[in-house]
PDB file of C-alpha atoms in Angstrom:
ATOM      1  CA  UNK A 242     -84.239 199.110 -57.412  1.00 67.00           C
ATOM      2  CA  UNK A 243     -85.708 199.414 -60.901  1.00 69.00           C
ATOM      3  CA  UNK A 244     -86.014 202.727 -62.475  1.00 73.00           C
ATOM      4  CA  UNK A 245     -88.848 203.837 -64.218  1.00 69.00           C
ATOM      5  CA  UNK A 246     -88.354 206.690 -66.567  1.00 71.00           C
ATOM      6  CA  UNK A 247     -91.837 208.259 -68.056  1.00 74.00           C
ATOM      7  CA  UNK A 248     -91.581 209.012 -71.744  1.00 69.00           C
ATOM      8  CA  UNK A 249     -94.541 208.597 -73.729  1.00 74.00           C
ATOM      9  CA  UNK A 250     -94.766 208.103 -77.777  1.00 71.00           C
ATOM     10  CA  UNK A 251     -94.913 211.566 -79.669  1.00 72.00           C
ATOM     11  CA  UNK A 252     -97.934 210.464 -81.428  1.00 74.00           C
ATOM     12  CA  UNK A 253    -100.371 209.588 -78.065  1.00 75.00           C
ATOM     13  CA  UNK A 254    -103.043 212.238 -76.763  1.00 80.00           C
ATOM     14  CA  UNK A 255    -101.679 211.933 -73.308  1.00 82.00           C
ATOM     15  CA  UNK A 256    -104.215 213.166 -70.512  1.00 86.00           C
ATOM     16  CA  UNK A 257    -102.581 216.008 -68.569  1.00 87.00           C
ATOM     17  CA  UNK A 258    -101.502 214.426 -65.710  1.00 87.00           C
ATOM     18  CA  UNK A 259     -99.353 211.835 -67.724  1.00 85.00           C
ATOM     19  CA  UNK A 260     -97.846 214.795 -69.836  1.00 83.00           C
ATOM     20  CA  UNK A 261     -96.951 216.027 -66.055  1.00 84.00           C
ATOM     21  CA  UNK A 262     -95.021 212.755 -65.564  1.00 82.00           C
ATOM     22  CA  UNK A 263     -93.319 213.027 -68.646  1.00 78.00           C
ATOM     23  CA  UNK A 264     -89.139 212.745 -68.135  1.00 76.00           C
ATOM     24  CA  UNK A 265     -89.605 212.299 -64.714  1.00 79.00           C
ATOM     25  CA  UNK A 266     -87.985 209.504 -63.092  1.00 79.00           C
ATOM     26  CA  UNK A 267     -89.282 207.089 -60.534  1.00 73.00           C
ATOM     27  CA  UNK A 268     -87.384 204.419 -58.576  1.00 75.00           C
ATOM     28  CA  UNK A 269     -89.483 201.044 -57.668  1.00 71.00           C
ATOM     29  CA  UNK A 270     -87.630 198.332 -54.660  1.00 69.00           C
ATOM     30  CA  UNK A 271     -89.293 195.193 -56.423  1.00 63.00           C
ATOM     31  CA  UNK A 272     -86.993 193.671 -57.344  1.00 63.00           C
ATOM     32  CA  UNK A 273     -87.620 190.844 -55.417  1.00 72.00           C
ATOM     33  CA  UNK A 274     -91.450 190.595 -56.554  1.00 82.00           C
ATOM     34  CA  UNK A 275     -92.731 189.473 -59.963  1.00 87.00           C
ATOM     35  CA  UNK A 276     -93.205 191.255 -63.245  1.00 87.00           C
ATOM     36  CA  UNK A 277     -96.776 190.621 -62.653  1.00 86.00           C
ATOM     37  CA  UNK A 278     -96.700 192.763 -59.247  1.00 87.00           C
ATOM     38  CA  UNK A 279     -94.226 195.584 -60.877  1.00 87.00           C
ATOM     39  CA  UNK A 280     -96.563 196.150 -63.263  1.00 88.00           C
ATOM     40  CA  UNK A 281     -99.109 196.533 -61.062  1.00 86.00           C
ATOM     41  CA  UNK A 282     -97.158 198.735 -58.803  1.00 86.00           C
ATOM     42  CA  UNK A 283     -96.709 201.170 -62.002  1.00 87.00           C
ATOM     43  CA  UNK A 284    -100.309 201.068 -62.632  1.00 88.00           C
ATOM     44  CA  UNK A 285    -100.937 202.297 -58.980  1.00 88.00           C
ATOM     45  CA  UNK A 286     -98.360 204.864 -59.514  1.00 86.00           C
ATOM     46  CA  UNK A 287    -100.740 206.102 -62.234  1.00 89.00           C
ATOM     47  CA  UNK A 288    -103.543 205.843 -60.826  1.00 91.00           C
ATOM     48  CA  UNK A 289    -102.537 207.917 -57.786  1.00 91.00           C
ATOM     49  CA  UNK A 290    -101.691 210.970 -60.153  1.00 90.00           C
ATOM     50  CA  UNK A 291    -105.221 210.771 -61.657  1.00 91.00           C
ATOM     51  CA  UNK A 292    -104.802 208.728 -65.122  1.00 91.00           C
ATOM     52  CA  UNK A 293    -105.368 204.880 -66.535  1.00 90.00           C
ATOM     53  CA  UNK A 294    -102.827 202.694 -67.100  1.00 88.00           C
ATOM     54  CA  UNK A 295    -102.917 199.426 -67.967  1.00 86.00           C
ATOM     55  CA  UNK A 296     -99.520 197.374 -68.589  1.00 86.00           C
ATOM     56  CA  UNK A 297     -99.625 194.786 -70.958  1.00 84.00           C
ATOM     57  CA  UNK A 298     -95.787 194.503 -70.850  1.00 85.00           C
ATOM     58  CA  UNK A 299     -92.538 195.383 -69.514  1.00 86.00           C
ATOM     59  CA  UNK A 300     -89.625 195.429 -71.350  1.00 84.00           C
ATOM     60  CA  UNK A 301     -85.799 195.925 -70.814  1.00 83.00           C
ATOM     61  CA  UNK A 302     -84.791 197.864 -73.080  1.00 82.00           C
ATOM     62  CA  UNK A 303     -81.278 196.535 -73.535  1.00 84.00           C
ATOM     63  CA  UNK A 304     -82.598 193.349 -73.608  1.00 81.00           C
ATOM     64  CA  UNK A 305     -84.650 191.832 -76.955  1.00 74.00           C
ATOM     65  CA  UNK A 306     -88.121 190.249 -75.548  1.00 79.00           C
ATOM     66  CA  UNK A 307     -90.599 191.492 -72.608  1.00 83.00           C
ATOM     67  CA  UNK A 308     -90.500 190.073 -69.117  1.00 86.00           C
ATOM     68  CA  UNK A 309     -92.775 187.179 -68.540  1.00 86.00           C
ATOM     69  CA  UNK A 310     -95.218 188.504 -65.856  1.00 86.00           C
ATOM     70  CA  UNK A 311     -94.835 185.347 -63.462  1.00 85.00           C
ATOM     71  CA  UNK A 312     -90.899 185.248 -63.428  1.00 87.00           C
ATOM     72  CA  UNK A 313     -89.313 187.651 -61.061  1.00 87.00           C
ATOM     73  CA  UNK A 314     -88.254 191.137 -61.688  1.00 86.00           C
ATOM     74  CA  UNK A 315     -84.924 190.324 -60.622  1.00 85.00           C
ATOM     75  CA  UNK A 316     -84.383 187.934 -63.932  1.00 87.00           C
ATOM     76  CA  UNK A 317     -85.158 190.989 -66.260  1.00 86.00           C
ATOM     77  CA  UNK A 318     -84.530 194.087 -64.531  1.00 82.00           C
ATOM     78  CA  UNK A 319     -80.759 194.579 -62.711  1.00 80.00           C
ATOM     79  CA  UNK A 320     -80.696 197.624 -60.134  1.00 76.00           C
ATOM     80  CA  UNK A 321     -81.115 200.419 -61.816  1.00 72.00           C
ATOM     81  CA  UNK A 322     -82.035 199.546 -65.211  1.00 76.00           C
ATOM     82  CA  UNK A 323     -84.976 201.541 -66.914  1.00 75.00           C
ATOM     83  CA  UNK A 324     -88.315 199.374 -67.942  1.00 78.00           C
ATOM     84  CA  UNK A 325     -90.307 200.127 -70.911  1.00 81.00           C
ATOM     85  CA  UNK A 326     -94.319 199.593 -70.753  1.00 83.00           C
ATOM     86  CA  UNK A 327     -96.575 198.741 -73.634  1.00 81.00           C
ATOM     87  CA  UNK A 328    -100.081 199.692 -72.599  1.00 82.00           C
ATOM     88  CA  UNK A 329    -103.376 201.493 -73.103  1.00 84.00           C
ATOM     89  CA  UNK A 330    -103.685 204.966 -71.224  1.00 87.00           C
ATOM     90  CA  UNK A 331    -106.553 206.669 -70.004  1.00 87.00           C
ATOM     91  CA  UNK A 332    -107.308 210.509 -69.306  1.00 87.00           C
ATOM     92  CA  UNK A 333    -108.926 208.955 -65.294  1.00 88.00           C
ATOM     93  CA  UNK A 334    -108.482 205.379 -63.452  1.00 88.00           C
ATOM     94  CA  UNK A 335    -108.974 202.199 -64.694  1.00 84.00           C
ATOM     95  CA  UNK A 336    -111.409 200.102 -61.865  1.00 82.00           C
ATOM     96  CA  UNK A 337    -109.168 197.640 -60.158  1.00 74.00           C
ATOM     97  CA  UNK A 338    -108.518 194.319 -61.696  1.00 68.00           C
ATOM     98  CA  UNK A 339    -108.913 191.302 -59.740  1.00 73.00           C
ATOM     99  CA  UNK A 340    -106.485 189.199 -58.442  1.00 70.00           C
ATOM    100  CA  UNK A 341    -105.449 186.159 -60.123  1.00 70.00           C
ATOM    101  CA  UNK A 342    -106.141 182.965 -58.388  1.00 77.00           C
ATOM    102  CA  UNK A 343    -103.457 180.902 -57.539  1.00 79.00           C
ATOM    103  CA  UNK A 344    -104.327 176.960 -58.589  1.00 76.00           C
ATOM    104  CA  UNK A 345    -104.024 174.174 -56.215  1.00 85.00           C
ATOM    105  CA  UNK A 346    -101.322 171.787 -57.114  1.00 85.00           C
ATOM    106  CA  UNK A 347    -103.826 168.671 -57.732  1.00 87.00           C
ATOM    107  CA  UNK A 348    -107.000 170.764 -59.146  1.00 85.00           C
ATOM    108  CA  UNK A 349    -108.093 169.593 -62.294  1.00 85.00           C
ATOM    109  CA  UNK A 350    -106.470 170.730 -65.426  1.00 80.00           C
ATOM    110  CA  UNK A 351    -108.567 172.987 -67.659  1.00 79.00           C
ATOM    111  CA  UNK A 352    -108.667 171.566 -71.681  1.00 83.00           C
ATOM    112  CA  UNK A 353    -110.346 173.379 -74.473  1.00 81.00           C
ATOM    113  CA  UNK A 354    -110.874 171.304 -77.842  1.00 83.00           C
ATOM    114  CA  UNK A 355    -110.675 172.903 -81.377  1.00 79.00           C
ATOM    115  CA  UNK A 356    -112.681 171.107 -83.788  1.00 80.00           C
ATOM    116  CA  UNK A 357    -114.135 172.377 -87.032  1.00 78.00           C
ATOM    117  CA  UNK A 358    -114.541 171.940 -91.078  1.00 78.00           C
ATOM    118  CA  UNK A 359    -111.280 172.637 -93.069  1.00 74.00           C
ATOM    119  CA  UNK A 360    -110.706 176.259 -93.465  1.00 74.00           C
ATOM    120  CA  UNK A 361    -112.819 176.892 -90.209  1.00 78.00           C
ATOM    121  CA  UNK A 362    -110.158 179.025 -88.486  1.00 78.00           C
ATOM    122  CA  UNK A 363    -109.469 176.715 -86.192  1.00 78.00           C
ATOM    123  CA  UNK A 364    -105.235 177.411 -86.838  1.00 77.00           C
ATOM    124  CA  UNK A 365    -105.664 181.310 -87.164  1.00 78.00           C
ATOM    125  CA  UNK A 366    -107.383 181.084 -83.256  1.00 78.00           C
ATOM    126  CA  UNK A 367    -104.309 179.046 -82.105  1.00 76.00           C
ATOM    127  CA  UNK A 368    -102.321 181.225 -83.936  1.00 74.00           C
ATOM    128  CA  UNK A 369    -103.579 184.057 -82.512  1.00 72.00           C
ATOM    129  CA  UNK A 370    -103.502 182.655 -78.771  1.00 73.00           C
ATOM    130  CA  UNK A 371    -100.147 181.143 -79.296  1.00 72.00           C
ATOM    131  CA  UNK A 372     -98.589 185.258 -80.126  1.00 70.00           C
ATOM    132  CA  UNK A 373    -100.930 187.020 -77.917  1.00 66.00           C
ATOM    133  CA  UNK A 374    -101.041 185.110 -74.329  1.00 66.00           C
ATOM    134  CA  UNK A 375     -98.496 185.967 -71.868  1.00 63.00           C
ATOM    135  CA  UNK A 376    -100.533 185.431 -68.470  1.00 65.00           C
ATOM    136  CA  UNK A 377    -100.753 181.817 -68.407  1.00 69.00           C
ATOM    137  CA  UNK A 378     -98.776 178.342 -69.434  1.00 70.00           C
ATOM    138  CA  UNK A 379    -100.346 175.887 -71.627  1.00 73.00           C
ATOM    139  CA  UNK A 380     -99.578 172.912 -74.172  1.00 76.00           C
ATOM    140  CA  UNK A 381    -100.868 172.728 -77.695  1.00 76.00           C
ATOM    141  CA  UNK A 382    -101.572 168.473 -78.707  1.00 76.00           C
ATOM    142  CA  UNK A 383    -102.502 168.710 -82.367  1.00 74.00           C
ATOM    143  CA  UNK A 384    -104.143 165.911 -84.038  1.00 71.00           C
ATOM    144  CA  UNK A 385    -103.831 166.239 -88.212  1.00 68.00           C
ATOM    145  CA  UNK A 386    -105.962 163.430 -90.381  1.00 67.00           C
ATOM    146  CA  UNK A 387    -105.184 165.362 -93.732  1.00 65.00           C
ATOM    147  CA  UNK A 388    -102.998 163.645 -95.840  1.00 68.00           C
ATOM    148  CA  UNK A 389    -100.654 166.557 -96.431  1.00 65.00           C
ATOM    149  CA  UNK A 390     -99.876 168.033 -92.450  1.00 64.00           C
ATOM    150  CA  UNK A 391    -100.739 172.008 -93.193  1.00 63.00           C
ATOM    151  CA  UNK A 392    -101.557 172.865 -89.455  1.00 63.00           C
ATOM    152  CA  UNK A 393     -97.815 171.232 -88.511  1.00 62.00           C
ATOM    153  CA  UNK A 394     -96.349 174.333 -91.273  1.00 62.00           C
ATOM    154  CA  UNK A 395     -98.429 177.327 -90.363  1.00 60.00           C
ATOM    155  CA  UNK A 396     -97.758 176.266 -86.679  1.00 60.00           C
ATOM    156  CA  UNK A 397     -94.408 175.990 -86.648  1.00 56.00           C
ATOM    157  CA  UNK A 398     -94.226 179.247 -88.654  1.00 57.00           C
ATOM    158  CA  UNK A 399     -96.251 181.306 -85.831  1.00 53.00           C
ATOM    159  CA  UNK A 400     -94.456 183.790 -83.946  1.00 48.00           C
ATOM    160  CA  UNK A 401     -94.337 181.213 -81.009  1.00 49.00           C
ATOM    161  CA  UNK A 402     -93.261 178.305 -83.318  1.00 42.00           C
TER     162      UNK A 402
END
C-alpha cells in the first residue's frame, strides 16, 4: 500500500476542491502495478473530486530521483511510504489521455536524424530531450566531423550525461 498524502505548494491557486484534499491522506494497493498506472490512479482520484491533475512525476521523498513510469511501484515505493507528484493542476478534469501502445517485439525501430549548419541547435534539442523525456527508452549515435569534438563536451555535461 502506498500512501498518498495531499499537500500542495503555498504559492499555487488551488481550485477548491483540491484545497478540500489538502492534508488528507489516501492509501493506493498498487504496489504491484507500474509508476505509469499509479500515476494514473492519482489522476482518477482527482478527477473524481472535480479537479485536473496531470502527473508528470512521482517521487519518494526519502529517496533522491523520481520513479521511472515503466518500472514497478514496488522498486520505488515500500508499503506505506508517502509519494510526491510534480504536475499541472486544473480548477475541472483534464479529458482522458490515451493509452500507450505497447510495441511488438520485432516492429520496426523508429530513428529520427539531426542534421543541420554549425550552431543550428541541433545539441540544445538533444539536450533538451535527453533532461526532459521520461516516457520512453532510446539511444543517442553521434557522428562529429569537426576537428575539435564540442557536441562529445556539452553532451556529456547534460543533466543525462
Amino acid at each position: 500500500m502506498v500512501q498518498l498524502l495531499w499537500a500542495f505548494h503555498r504559492t499555487l491557486q488551488l481550485p477548491d476542491a483540491a484545497r478540500a484534499l489538502q492534508g488528507q491522506t489516501l492509501s493506493f494497493e498498487t504496489l504491484g502495478g507500474s509508476v505509469r498506472d499509479l500515476g494514473a490512479e492519482i489522476e482518477q482520484l482527482a478527477a473524481s473530486h472535480g479537479f485536473g491533475l496531470h502527473v508528470a512525476a512521482l517521487i519518494n521523498p526519502t529517496r533522491s530521483a523520481a520513479a521511472p513510469p515503466h518500472e514497478q511501484v514496488s522498486q520505488h515505493f515500500d508499503e506505506g511510504d508517502q509519494v510526491m507528484i510534480l504536475g499541472d493542476i486544473s480548477s475541472s478534469p483534464f479529458a482522458e489521455r490515451p493509452l500507450p501502445v505497447p510495441r511488438v517485439p520485432d516492429a520496426p525501430v523508429p530513428v529520427t536524424i539531426f542534421t543541420g549548419f554549425l550552431g543550428a541547435g541541433k545539441t540544445t534539442v538533444l539536450n533538451h530531450l535527453l533532461a526532459g523525456q521520461r516516457d520512453k527508452k532510446f539511444a543517442v549515435i553521434e557522428n562529429e566531423f569537426g576537428a575539435v569534438p564540442i557536441d562529445n563536451e556539452l553532451l556529456a555535461n547534460s543533466s543525462m550525461g
